[in-house]
Coordinates of C-alpha atoms and ligand atoms in Angstrom, one line a residue:
M150 CA 76.6 -19.8 -83.3
P151 CA 74.7 -22.3 -85.3
L152 CA 76.9 -24.1 -87.9
Y153 CA 75.7 -25.9 -91.0
L154 CA 77.6 -28.5 -92.9
G155 CA 77.7 -29.0 -96.6
L156 CA 79.4 -31.7 -98.4
D157 CA 80.0 -32.3 -102.1
C158 CA 81.2 -35.6 -103.7
S159 CA 82.0 -34.5 -107.2
T160 CA 83.7 -36.4 -110.0
Q161 CA 87.3 -35.7 -108.9
S162 CA 87.1 -34.6 -105.1
L163 CA 85.0 -34.4 -101.9
T164 CA 84.6 -31.1 -100.4
A165 CA 83.2 -29.9 -97.0
I166 CA 82.1 -26.4 -96.3
V167 CA 80.8 -25.3 -93.0
I168 CA 79.0 -22.1 -92.7
E169 CA 77.9 -20.0 -89.7
I170 CA 74.8 -18.1 -89.8
D171 CA 73.4 -15.8 -87.0
G172 CA 71.5 -12.9 -88.0
D173 CA 73.5 -10.7 -90.2
T174 CA 76.6 -12.9 -89.5
R175 CA 77.1 -15.1 -92.5
R176 CA 80.5 -16.5 -93.3
V177 CA 82.4 -19.8 -94.4
V178 CA 84.3 -21.1 -91.4
F179 CA 85.5 -24.2 -92.8
N180 CA 86.3 -25.2 -96.5
S181 CA 88.5 -28.4 -97.3
S182 CA 88.8 -30.7 -100.2
L183 CA 90.0 -34.2 -100.9
N184 CA 91.3 -35.1 -104.3
F185 CA 90.6 -38.7 -105.2
D186 CA 93.7 -39.0 -107.5
R187 CA 96.0 -37.5 -105.1
D188 CA 94.6 -38.2 -101.6
L189 CA 93.0 -41.7 -102.3
P190 CA 95.6 -43.3 -104.7
E191 CA 94.7 -46.6 -103.7
Y192 CA 91.7 -46.6 -105.7
G193 CA 93.6 -46.2 -108.8
T194 CA 91.5 -43.3 -110.4
V195 CA 92.5 -41.0 -113.1
G196 CA 90.3 -37.7 -113.0
G197 CA 88.4 -39.5 -110.2
V198 CA 87.3 -42.4 -112.4
R199 CA 88.4 -45.7 -113.9
R200 CA 87.8 -47.0 -117.4
G201 CA 86.9 -50.3 -118.9
I202 CA 88.4 -51.7 -122.1
D203 CA 85.9 -49.6 -123.9
D204 CA 86.8 -46.1 -123.2
N205 CA 83.3 -45.2 -122.9
E206 CA 82.7 -47.4 -119.9
V207 CA 83.5 -45.1 -117.0
F208 CA 83.1 -46.1 -113.3
A209 CA 84.4 -45.6 -109.8
S210 CA 84.2 -47.5 -106.5
P211 CA 81.4 -46.5 -104.1
V212 CA 83.9 -47.6 -101.2
M213 CA 86.3 -44.8 -102.4
W214 CA 83.3 -42.2 -102.1
A215 CA 82.4 -43.4 -98.5
D216 CA 86.2 -43.6 -97.6
A217 CA 86.5 -40.2 -98.6
L218 CA 83.7 -38.9 -96.5
D219 CA 85.2 -40.9 -93.5
R220 CA 88.5 -39.1 -94.0
M221 CA 86.7 -35.7 -94.4
M222 CA 84.7 -36.3 -91.0
A223 CA 88.1 -36.9 -89.4
R224 CA 89.6 -33.7 -90.6
L225 CA 86.4 -31.8 -89.6
A226 CA 86.6 -33.4 -86.1
T227 CA 90.1 -31.9 -85.6
A228 CA 89.5 -28.5 -87.2
V229 CA 90.6 -25.8 -84.9
E230 CA 88.6 -23.1 -86.6
I231 CA 85.1 -24.5 -85.5
D232 CA 83.3 -25.9 -82.5
I233 CA 81.7 -29.0 -84.1
D234 CA 79.2 -29.3 -81.2
D235 CA 77.5 -26.3 -82.9
I236 CA 76.7 -28.1 -86.2
R237 CA 72.9 -28.1 -86.4
A238 CA 72.3 -29.8 -89.7
I239 CA 74.1 -31.5 -92.5
S240 CA 73.3 -32.0 -96.2
G241 CA 75.2 -32.8 -99.3
S242 CA 75.4 -33.3 -103.0
A243 CA 77.0 -35.5 -105.3
Q244 CA 77.9 -36.0 -109.1
Q245 CA 74.6 -36.9 -110.8
H246 CA 73.3 -40.0 -112.3
G247 CA 75.8 -42.5 -110.9
S248 CA 74.4 -45.3 -109.3
V249 CA 75.4 -47.7 -106.2
Y250 CA 74.0 -51.3 -106.0
L251 CA 73.5 -52.6 -102.5
N252 CA 72.5 -56.1 -101.3
R253 CA 70.3 -57.2 -98.4
L254 CA 73.1 -57.0 -95.9
A255 CA 73.4 -53.0 -96.4
P256 CA 70.7 -51.8 -94.1
A257 CA 71.9 -53.7 -91.0
T258 CA 75.6 -52.9 -91.7
F259 CA 75.0 -49.2 -91.9
R260 CA 73.0 -49.3 -88.7
S261 CA 75.6 -51.2 -86.6
L262 CA 78.9 -49.8 -88.2
D263 CA 81.8 -50.2 -85.5
A264 CA 82.9 -46.7 -84.4
N265 CA 86.4 -48.0 -83.5
A266 CA 87.4 -49.0 -86.9
P267 CA 87.6 -47.0 -90.5
L268 CA 84.4 -47.1 -92.7
A269 CA 85.8 -48.5 -95.9
P270 CA 86.6 -52.1 -94.7
Q271 CA 83.3 -52.4 -93.1
L272 CA 81.5 -51.8 -96.5
A273 CA 83.2 -55.0 -98.0
N274 CA 80.0 -57.3 -98.1
V275 CA 77.3 -54.7 -98.9
F276 CA 77.5 -54.3 -102.7
S277 CA 75.8 -56.5 -105.2
R278 CA 77.9 -54.5 -107.9
A279 CA 81.3 -53.6 -106.9
M280 CA 81.9 -50.6 -109.5
S281 CA 79.3 -47.8 -109.8
P282 CA 78.8 -46.4 -113.4
V283 CA 79.1 -42.6 -113.3
W284 CA 77.8 -39.8 -115.5
M285 CA 80.7 -40.1 -118.1
D286 CA 79.7 -43.6 -118.9
A287 CA 78.3 -43.6 -122.6
T288 CA 77.6 -47.5 -123.2
T289 CA 73.8 -47.6 -122.9
A290 CA 72.7 -46.4 -126.2
A291 CA 70.8 -49.6 -127.0
Q292 CA 68.8 -49.4 -123.6
C293 CA 68.0 -45.6 -124.2
G294 CA 66.5 -46.8 -127.5
E295 CA 64.6 -49.4 -125.9
I296 CA 63.2 -47.2 -123.0
D297 CA 62.3 -44.3 -125.5
A298 CA 60.5 -46.8 -127.7
A299 CA 58.5 -48.3 -124.6
L300 CA 57.7 -44.6 -123.5
G301 CA 56.5 -43.6 -127.0
G302 CA 59.6 -41.7 -128.4
A303 CA 62.4 -39.5 -127.1
D304 CA 59.9 -36.5 -126.9
A305 CA 57.5 -38.4 -124.8
S306 CA 60.4 -39.5 -122.5
A307 CA 61.3 -36.1 -122.2
A308 CA 57.8 -34.9 -121.5
L309 CA 57.5 -37.5 -118.7
T310 CA 60.9 -37.7 -117.1
G311 CA 62.3 -34.2 -118.1
S312 CA 65.0 -35.6 -120.5
P313 CA 64.9 -38.1 -123.3
A314 CA 66.7 -41.4 -122.4
C315 CA 70.3 -40.6 -122.0
E316 CA 73.2 -42.8 -121.7
R317 CA 74.5 -41.5 -118.5
F318 CA 71.2 -41.5 -116.7
T319 CA 70.5 -44.0 -114.0
G320 CA 67.6 -45.7 -115.7
P321 CA 69.4 -47.0 -119.0
Q322 CA 72.2 -47.9 -116.7
I323 CA 70.1 -50.0 -114.5
R324 CA 68.5 -51.7 -117.5
K325 CA 71.9 -52.5 -118.8
F326 CA 73.1 -54.0 -115.5
F327 CA 69.6 -56.0 -115.4
Q328 CA 70.1 -57.4 -118.9
Q329 CA 73.8 -58.2 -118.6
H330 CA 73.8 -59.2 -115.1
P331 CA 70.4 -60.5 -114.2
D332 CA 71.6 -62.8 -111.1
A333 CA 73.4 -59.6 -109.7
Y334 CA 70.3 -57.6 -110.2
E335 CA 68.3 -60.2 -108.2
Q336 CA 70.7 -60.0 -105.4
T337 CA 70.4 -56.0 -105.5
A338 CA 68.0 -54.9 -102.6
R339 CA 68.5 -51.1 -103.1
I340 CA 69.6 -49.0 -106.0
D341 CA 71.0 -45.5 -104.8
L342 CA 72.2 -42.5 -106.5
V343 CA 75.8 -41.4 -105.3
S344 CA 73.8 -38.6 -103.3
S345 CA 71.5 -41.0 -101.6
F346 CA 74.1 -43.6 -101.0
L347 CA 76.3 -41.1 -99.1
A348 CA 73.2 -39.6 -97.2
S349 CA 72.4 -43.3 -96.1
L350 CA 75.7 -43.6 -94.3
L351 CA 74.9 -40.5 -92.5
A352 CA 71.2 -41.4 -92.0
P353 CA 70.6 -45.1 -92.8
G354 CA 67.6 -45.6 -95.2
A355 CA 68.0 -42.0 -96.5
P356 CA 65.5 -41.0 -99.3
M357 CA 66.1 -39.5 -102.6
E358 CA 64.8 -36.0 -103.4
P359 CA 63.3 -34.8 -106.7
G360 CA 66.5 -32.6 -107.8
D361 CA 68.8 -35.7 -108.2
A362 CA 66.0 -38.2 -108.9
S363 CA 65.1 -36.2 -112.1
G364 CA 68.3 -37.3 -113.5
M365 CA 67.4 -40.9 -113.7
N366 CA 64.6 -41.2 -116.4
L367 CA 62.6 -42.7 -113.8
M368 CA 60.6 -39.9 -112.0
D369 CA 57.6 -38.1 -113.4
V370 CA 59.3 -34.5 -113.5
R371 CA 55.6 -33.0 -112.8
S372 CA 54.5 -35.1 -109.8
N373 CA 57.8 -35.8 -108.2
Q374 CA 56.8 -39.6 -107.9
W375 CA 58.5 -42.6 -109.5
S376 CA 56.8 -43.1 -113.0
R377 CA 55.0 -46.6 -113.2
E378 CA 55.5 -46.4 -116.9
A379 CA 59.2 -45.4 -116.8
L380 CA 59.9 -48.1 -114.3
D381 CA 58.3 -50.8 -116.4
A382 CA 60.3 -49.8 -119.3
T383 CA 63.4 -50.1 -117.4
A384 CA 63.7 -53.4 -115.3
P385 CA 61.3 -55.6 -113.3
Q386 CA 60.4 -55.1 -109.7
L387 CA 62.4 -51.7 -109.8
E388 CA 60.3 -49.8 -107.4
Q389 CA 60.9 -52.0 -104.6
R390 CA 64.7 -51.5 -105.1
L391 CA 64.5 -47.6 -105.1
P392 CA 64.3 -45.2 -102.0
A393 CA 61.3 -43.2 -101.5
I394 CA 61.4 -39.6 -102.9
R395 CA 60.9 -37.2 -100.2
N396 CA 61.2 -33.2 -100.3
S397 CA 64.5 -31.7 -100.6
W398 CA 64.0 -29.7 -97.5
D399 CA 62.8 -32.5 -95.1
R400 CA 64.9 -33.5 -92.2
I401 CA 65.6 -37.2 -92.4
A402 CA 67.1 -38.1 -88.9
P403 CA 69.8 -37.2 -86.6
L404 CA 73.4 -38.2 -87.6
N405 CA 74.2 -41.9 -87.5
V406 CA 75.7 -43.0 -84.2
Y407 CA 78.9 -44.2 -86.0
W408 CA 79.9 -40.5 -86.8
R409 CA 78.7 -39.3 -83.3
K410 CA 80.9 -42.1 -81.6
R411 CA 83.9 -41.9 -84.0
Y412 CA 84.3 -38.3 -84.2
S413 CA 82.4 -36.8 -81.4
L414 CA 80.1 -34.9 -83.8
P415 CA 76.7 -34.0 -82.5
A416 CA 73.3 -35.5 -83.3
A417 CA 73.0 -32.9 -86.1
W418 CA 69.9 -33.4 -88.3
V419 CA 70.7 -35.0 -91.8
V420 CA 68.9 -33.3 -94.6
P421 CA 68.5 -35.3 -98.2
W422 CA 71.4 -35.0 -100.3
T423 CA 70.8 -33.8 -104.0
G424 CA 72.8 -33.7 -107.2
D425 CA 75.9 -31.3 -107.9
N426 CA 74.0 -29.2 -110.3
P427 CA 70.8 -28.7 -108.2
S428 CA 72.9 -27.9 -105.2
S429 CA 75.0 -25.4 -107.3
L430 CA 71.7 -23.7 -108.3
I431 CA 71.4 -22.8 -104.6
G432 CA 75.1 -22.2 -104.1
T433 CA 75.2 -19.7 -106.9
G434 CA 72.0 -18.0 -105.6
I435 CA 69.7 -18.8 -108.5
V436 CA 66.6 -19.1 -106.6
R437 CA 64.6 -17.0 -109.3
E438 CA 64.2 -16.6 -112.9
G439 CA 66.4 -14.5 -115.2
I440 CA 69.8 -15.6 -114.0
L441 CA 72.1 -18.2 -115.8
A442 CA 74.9 -20.0 -114.0
V443 CA 77.9 -21.5 -115.8
S444 CA 79.8 -24.2 -113.9
L445 CA 83.2 -24.8 -115.2
G446 CA 84.1 -28.2 -113.6
T447 CA 84.8 -31.8 -114.8
S448 CA 81.5 -31.2 -116.9
D449 CA 80.7 -27.8 -118.0
T450 CA 77.1 -27.0 -117.3
A451 CA 74.8 -24.1 -117.7
F452 CA 71.6 -23.9 -115.7
T453 CA 68.6 -21.8 -114.8
C454 CA 65.7 -21.9 -112.3
T455 CA 62.3 -21.4 -113.9
I456 CA 58.6 -21.7 -112.6
E457 CA 57.6 -23.7 -115.8
P458 CA 60.4 -25.7 -117.7
A459 CA 62.1 -23.9 -120.4
T460 CA 61.2 -25.4 -123.8
G461 CA 64.6 -25.5 -125.2
S462 CA 66.2 -27.2 -122.4
S463 CA 67.8 -30.7 -123.0
H464 CA 67.3 -31.6 -119.3
V465 CA 64.6 -30.6 -117.0
F466 CA 65.3 -31.4 -113.3
R467 CA 63.7 -30.1 -110.2
S468 CA 65.2 -27.3 -108.3
P469 CA 65.8 -27.9 -104.5
T470 CA 63.4 -24.9 -104.0
G471 CA 60.6 -26.9 -105.6
D472 CA 60.8 -25.1 -108.9
F473 CA 62.0 -26.3 -112.3
M474 CA 65.9 -26.4 -113.2
N475 CA 66.9 -26.3 -116.9
L476 CA 70.2 -27.7 -117.6
I477 CA 72.7 -28.3 -120.6
C478 CA 75.8 -30.5 -119.8
F479 CA 79.0 -30.9 -121.7
R480 CA 81.3 -33.8 -121.1
N481 CA 84.4 -32.1 -122.4
G482 CA 85.1 -29.6 -119.7
A483 CA 87.9 -29.4 -117.3
L484 CA 89.8 -32.5 -118.7
A485 CA 89.9 -31.0 -122.1
R486 CA 91.3 -27.7 -120.6
E487 CA 93.9 -29.6 -118.8
W488 CA 94.6 -31.7 -122.0
V489 CA 95.5 -28.6 -124.1
R490 CA 97.5 -26.9 -121.4
Q491 CA 99.7 -29.9 -120.9
Q492 CA 99.8 -30.9 -124.6
Y493 CA 101.7 -27.6 -125.2
G494 CA 103.7 -27.6 -121.9
L495 CA 102.0 -24.4 -120.5
D496 CA 101.0 -23.1 -117.1
W497 CA 97.7 -21.4 -116.7
N498 CA 99.3 -17.9 -116.9
A499 CA 100.5 -18.7 -120.3
V500 CA 97.2 -19.9 -121.3
A501 CA 95.7 -16.6 -120.1
K502 CA 98.2 -14.6 -122.4
M503 CA 97.3 -16.7 -125.5
L504 CA 93.6 -16.0 -124.9
E505 CA 94.2 -12.3 -124.4
A506 CA 96.4 -12.1 -127.4
S507 CA 94.1 -12.5 -130.3
P508 CA 90.4 -12.8 -129.4
G509 CA 88.4 -14.8 -132.1
N510 CA 91.3 -16.9 -133.2
D511 CA 91.4 -15.0 -136.4
G512 CA 88.0 -16.5 -137.3
R513 CA 89.2 -20.1 -136.8
V514 CA 87.1 -22.5 -135.0
M515 CA 87.7 -25.9 -133.0
L516 CA 85.1 -28.2 -132.0
P517 CA 86.6 -29.5 -128.6
W518 CA 85.4 -32.9 -128.7
L519 CA 88.4 -34.7 -127.2
E520 CA 85.9 -37.5 -125.8
T521 CA 82.4 -38.3 -127.1
E522 CA 80.2 -35.3 -126.3
I523 CA 76.9 -35.0 -124.6
T524 CA 75.7 -31.6 -126.0
P525 CA 75.6 -32.1 -129.0
R526 CA 75.5 -35.8 -129.2
V527 CA 79.0 -36.7 -130.7
T528 CA 79.6 -40.6 -130.9
H529 CA 83.0 -40.2 -132.7
P530 CA 85.4 -38.4 -130.4
G531 CA 88.5 -36.2 -131.7
V532 CA 89.0 -32.4 -131.8
R533 CA 88.0 -31.0 -135.1
R534 CA 90.2 -28.0 -136.3
F535 CA 89.2 -25.6 -139.1
G536 CA 92.0 -23.4 -140.4
F537 CA 94.8 -24.5 -138.3
D538 CA 96.7 -27.6 -137.2
E539 CA 97.9 -29.1 -134.1
S540 CA 101.2 -27.5 -134.4
D541 CA 100.0 -23.9 -133.6
A542 CA 99.8 -24.0 -129.8
A543 CA 98.1 -20.4 -129.3
A544 CA 95.5 -21.4 -131.9
N545 CA 94.7 -24.6 -130.2
V546 CA 94.4 -23.0 -126.7
R547 CA 92.1 -20.3 -127.9
G548 CA 90.3 -22.7 -130.2
L549 CA 89.6 -24.9 -127.3
I550 CA 88.3 -22.3 -124.8
E551 CA 86.6 -20.2 -127.3
G552 CA 84.7 -23.4 -128.8
Q553 CA 83.7 -24.4 -125.3
M554 CA 82.3 -20.9 -124.6
M555 CA 80.5 -20.7 -127.9
A556 CA 79.0 -24.0 -127.2
L557 CA 77.8 -23.0 -124.0
A558 CA 76.5 -19.6 -125.1
N559 CA 74.6 -21.1 -128.3
H560 CA 73.1 -23.9 -126.3
A561 CA 72.2 -21.9 -123.2
A562 CA 69.8 -19.8 -125.2
G563 CA 67.3 -22.6 -124.9
I564 CA 67.3 -22.7 -121.1
S565 CA 66.3 -19.2 -120.3
R566 CA 62.8 -17.7 -120.9
M567 CA 64.5 -14.4 -120.8
P568 CA 67.4 -12.5 -122.4
I569 CA 70.7 -13.5 -120.5
D570 CA 72.4 -10.2 -119.4
R571 CA 74.2 -11.7 -116.4
V572 CA 76.0 -15.1 -116.0
I573 CA 77.4 -16.3 -112.7
A574 CA 80.5 -18.3 -113.1
T575 CA 81.5 -21.1 -110.9
G576 CA 83.7 -24.2 -110.6
G577 CA 87.4 -24.4 -110.9
A578 CA 88.2 -22.6 -114.1
A579 CA 86.1 -19.8 -112.8
V580 CA 89.2 -18.3 -110.9
N581 CA 90.8 -17.9 -114.3
R582 CA 90.1 -14.1 -115.3
A583 CA 91.1 -14.7 -118.9
I584 CA 88.5 -17.4 -119.3
L585 CA 85.9 -15.3 -117.8
Q586 CA 86.8 -12.6 -120.3
V587 CA 86.3 -15.0 -123.1
M588 CA 82.8 -16.0 -121.5
A589 CA 81.8 -12.3 -121.1
N590 CA 82.7 -11.5 -124.7
V591 CA 81.1 -14.6 -126.2
F592 CA 77.9 -14.3 -124.0
D593 CA 77.9 -10.4 -124.5
A594 CA 77.0 -10.4 -120.6
D595 CA 78.5 -9.3 -117.4
V596 CA 80.1 -12.3 -115.8
Y597 CA 80.3 -12.6 -112.1
R598 CA 82.5 -15.0 -110.2
L599 CA 81.3 -15.8 -106.6
D600 CA 83.6 -15.6 -103.6
V601 CA 83.0 -19.4 -102.7
E602 CA 84.3 -21.7 -105.4
N603 CA 82.6 -24.8 -104.7
S604 CA 79.0 -23.7 -105.0
A605 CA 77.8 -27.4 -104.6
A606 CA 79.1 -27.7 -101.2
L607 CA 78.0 -24.3 -100.5
G608 CA 74.5 -25.0 -101.7
A609 CA 74.5 -28.2 -99.5
A610 CA 75.2 -26.1 -96.4
L611 CA 72.6 -23.5 -97.4
R612 CA 70.1 -26.3 -97.9
A613 CA 70.8 -27.7 -94.5
Y614 CA 70.2 -24.2 -92.9
H615 CA 66.8 -23.8 -94.9
A616 CA 65.7 -27.2 -93.7
D617 CA 66.6 -26.7 -90.1
R618 CA 64.9 -23.3 -89.9
L619 CA 61.7 -24.8 -91.7
A620 CA 61.8 -27.6 -89.1
S621 CA 62.1 -25.2 -86.2
D622 CA 59.1 -23.3 -87.2
E623 CA 61.1 -20.3 -88.3
P624 CA 61.2 -20.8 -92.1
V625 CA 63.4 -18.4 -94.0
S626 CA 62.8 -17.4 -97.8
W627 CA 65.2 -18.8 -100.3
K628 CA 66.3 -15.2 -101.1
T629 CA 67.2 -14.7 -97.4
V630 CA 68.9 -18.1 -97.3
V631 CA 71.4 -17.4 -100.2
S632 CA 71.9 -13.7 -99.3
G633 CA 75.4 -12.8 -97.9
F634 CA 76.9 -15.9 -99.4
T635 CA 76.0 -15.7 -103.1
D636 CA 75.8 -11.8 -103.8
P637 CA 77.6 -11.0 -106.9
N638 CA 81.0 -9.3 -105.9
P639 CA 81.3 -6.2 -108.0
G640 CA 85.1 -6.6 -107.6
H641 CA 84.8 -10.0 -109.5
R642 CA 82.8 -8.6 -112.4
V643 CA 84.1 -9.2 -115.9
S644 CA 82.3 -7.2 -118.6
P645 CA 82.2 -7.7 -122.3
N646 CA 84.3 -5.8 -124.8
P647 CA 81.6 -4.5 -127.3
K648 CA 84.0 -4.8 -130.4
H649 CA 84.8 -8.5 -129.4
A650 CA 81.3 -9.3 -128.5
A651 CA 80.2 -8.2 -132.1
M652 CA 82.8 -10.4 -133.5
Y653 CA 81.8 -13.4 -131.5
R654 CA 78.3 -13.1 -132.5
R655 CA 79.5 -13.9 -136.1
L656 CA 81.9 -16.5 -135.0
R657 CA 79.0 -18.1 -132.9
R658 CA 77.0 -18.6 -136.1
K659 CA 80.0 -20.3 -137.8
Y660 CA 80.5 -22.4 -134.8
E661 CA 76.7 -23.5 -134.7
L662 CA 76.9 -24.5 -138.4
L663 CA 80.2 -26.6 -138.1
E664 CA 78.6 -28.2 -135.1
R665 CA 75.6 -29.2 -136.9
E666 CA 77.7 -30.6 -139.6
Q667 CA 79.9 -32.6 -137.4
S668 CA 78.0 -33.9 -134.7
G669 CA 75.9 -37.1 -134.5
Ligands
LIG76 C1 74.7 -33.6 -115.4 C2 76.0 -34.2 -115.4 C3 77.2 -33.8 -114.8 C4 77.4 -34.4 -113.5 C5 78.8 -34.5 -112.8 O1 73.6 -34.0 -116.0 O2 76.1 -35.3 -116.0 O3 77.2 -32.4 -114.6 O4 76.3 -34.0 -112.4 O5 79.1 -33.2 -112.2

């Protein structure tokens, strides 16, 4: 039976999912994750990242991501549950916006890797910048201002590239690197996204695709081409340093010989990698208008798929289906939830009990901005409590989770062109039913959890399948691609409690006013 491999290199871990598809047989046959902090401690990460002297400077080693990929392939090669020879195509996804800077030695190195040796040490000489800035970095406000000014203002940048210049986006990060390290920029032959870097290890010279390239402030989001204006506003001779943009569904090349020799993997086709959010769009089955997905991961995101961009969206990306993807992103996601749990010495069951005890927190609100926030823009971190203090554990737990959900619901109103009556929940915290109950009450919508937790890795495997069938002249519709994997499971449905939903409607207005007053 044909197998398809999907990989996801997110902020804190690398996951591989293999799916089996033959007619109506559709199932996940391999699912495994490596956690960067726990499984690759030599890279010294906390939550998958490292920080500079300035807490807003956030980066990770690209060698760590490559190393994780190598170790995952080793696991896959020895997995007893699958026959690796049946893998027909491979795709992947990665945390968005982060960038990898390669020198002139990289292409030849990638093509002639020694299959008898691990990958990481062989990459020692290929980088013109040792560390990669990641999406959590918020140190490019000056460059954002310059890019927006050059493009005619933030609205003009958004109309052209899908988003106003954003601190975590790749273009402003490249501009900062060019300004602060012009010699290293000069030594840079290619700038990758995390996704295209990892794809290049599997298929040297791999392109980017529009889904992840639209998180750079460099691509014309309508034409899916690099925008000359945006490139010029960012750094000199930039286009020659960027990979080509190809369709998300093209097949690139058979798997690089390194992996075939080292792990006896087959010459499976490699399909372009995309960003974790665009990949999750497929992995949650959102291939048409009218459904909202909420991903509760390191970042919390909410997204929809539309034929035309939604006007209230802070980011418009391209969907791997060729449509548009509208997204909002919150920086204070899983790490903030983990913080409040640890702060009060609780386990997740105790958190759940506190959430169930007094929905609405007696009208008290927390703005959960442990770190600087993306939505809305908050540059002075610190949780803001209204009506309670830090001594009250239950009020803090409820305040934080309810605050996150109210922010999601309020801002998500702008990314759907239709009323939201159903939410698909994914990401690590989606396994927590009490959190999903808060979500259902706050959104006043049914919330469904999918069977597969890592929707980005699943989306990658599904994209590999779609591309393979297309190239074999047996195209399958996106609806068919996702069916059997992303159908909402009625057993996992969480419905709103009408009384609580009415209360949250009022509390959401209070939250919105406080948020407006306190952000900036
Ligand atoms: C989206 C964003 C994050 C990252 C990390 O714009 O910055 O969701 O993709 O997952």
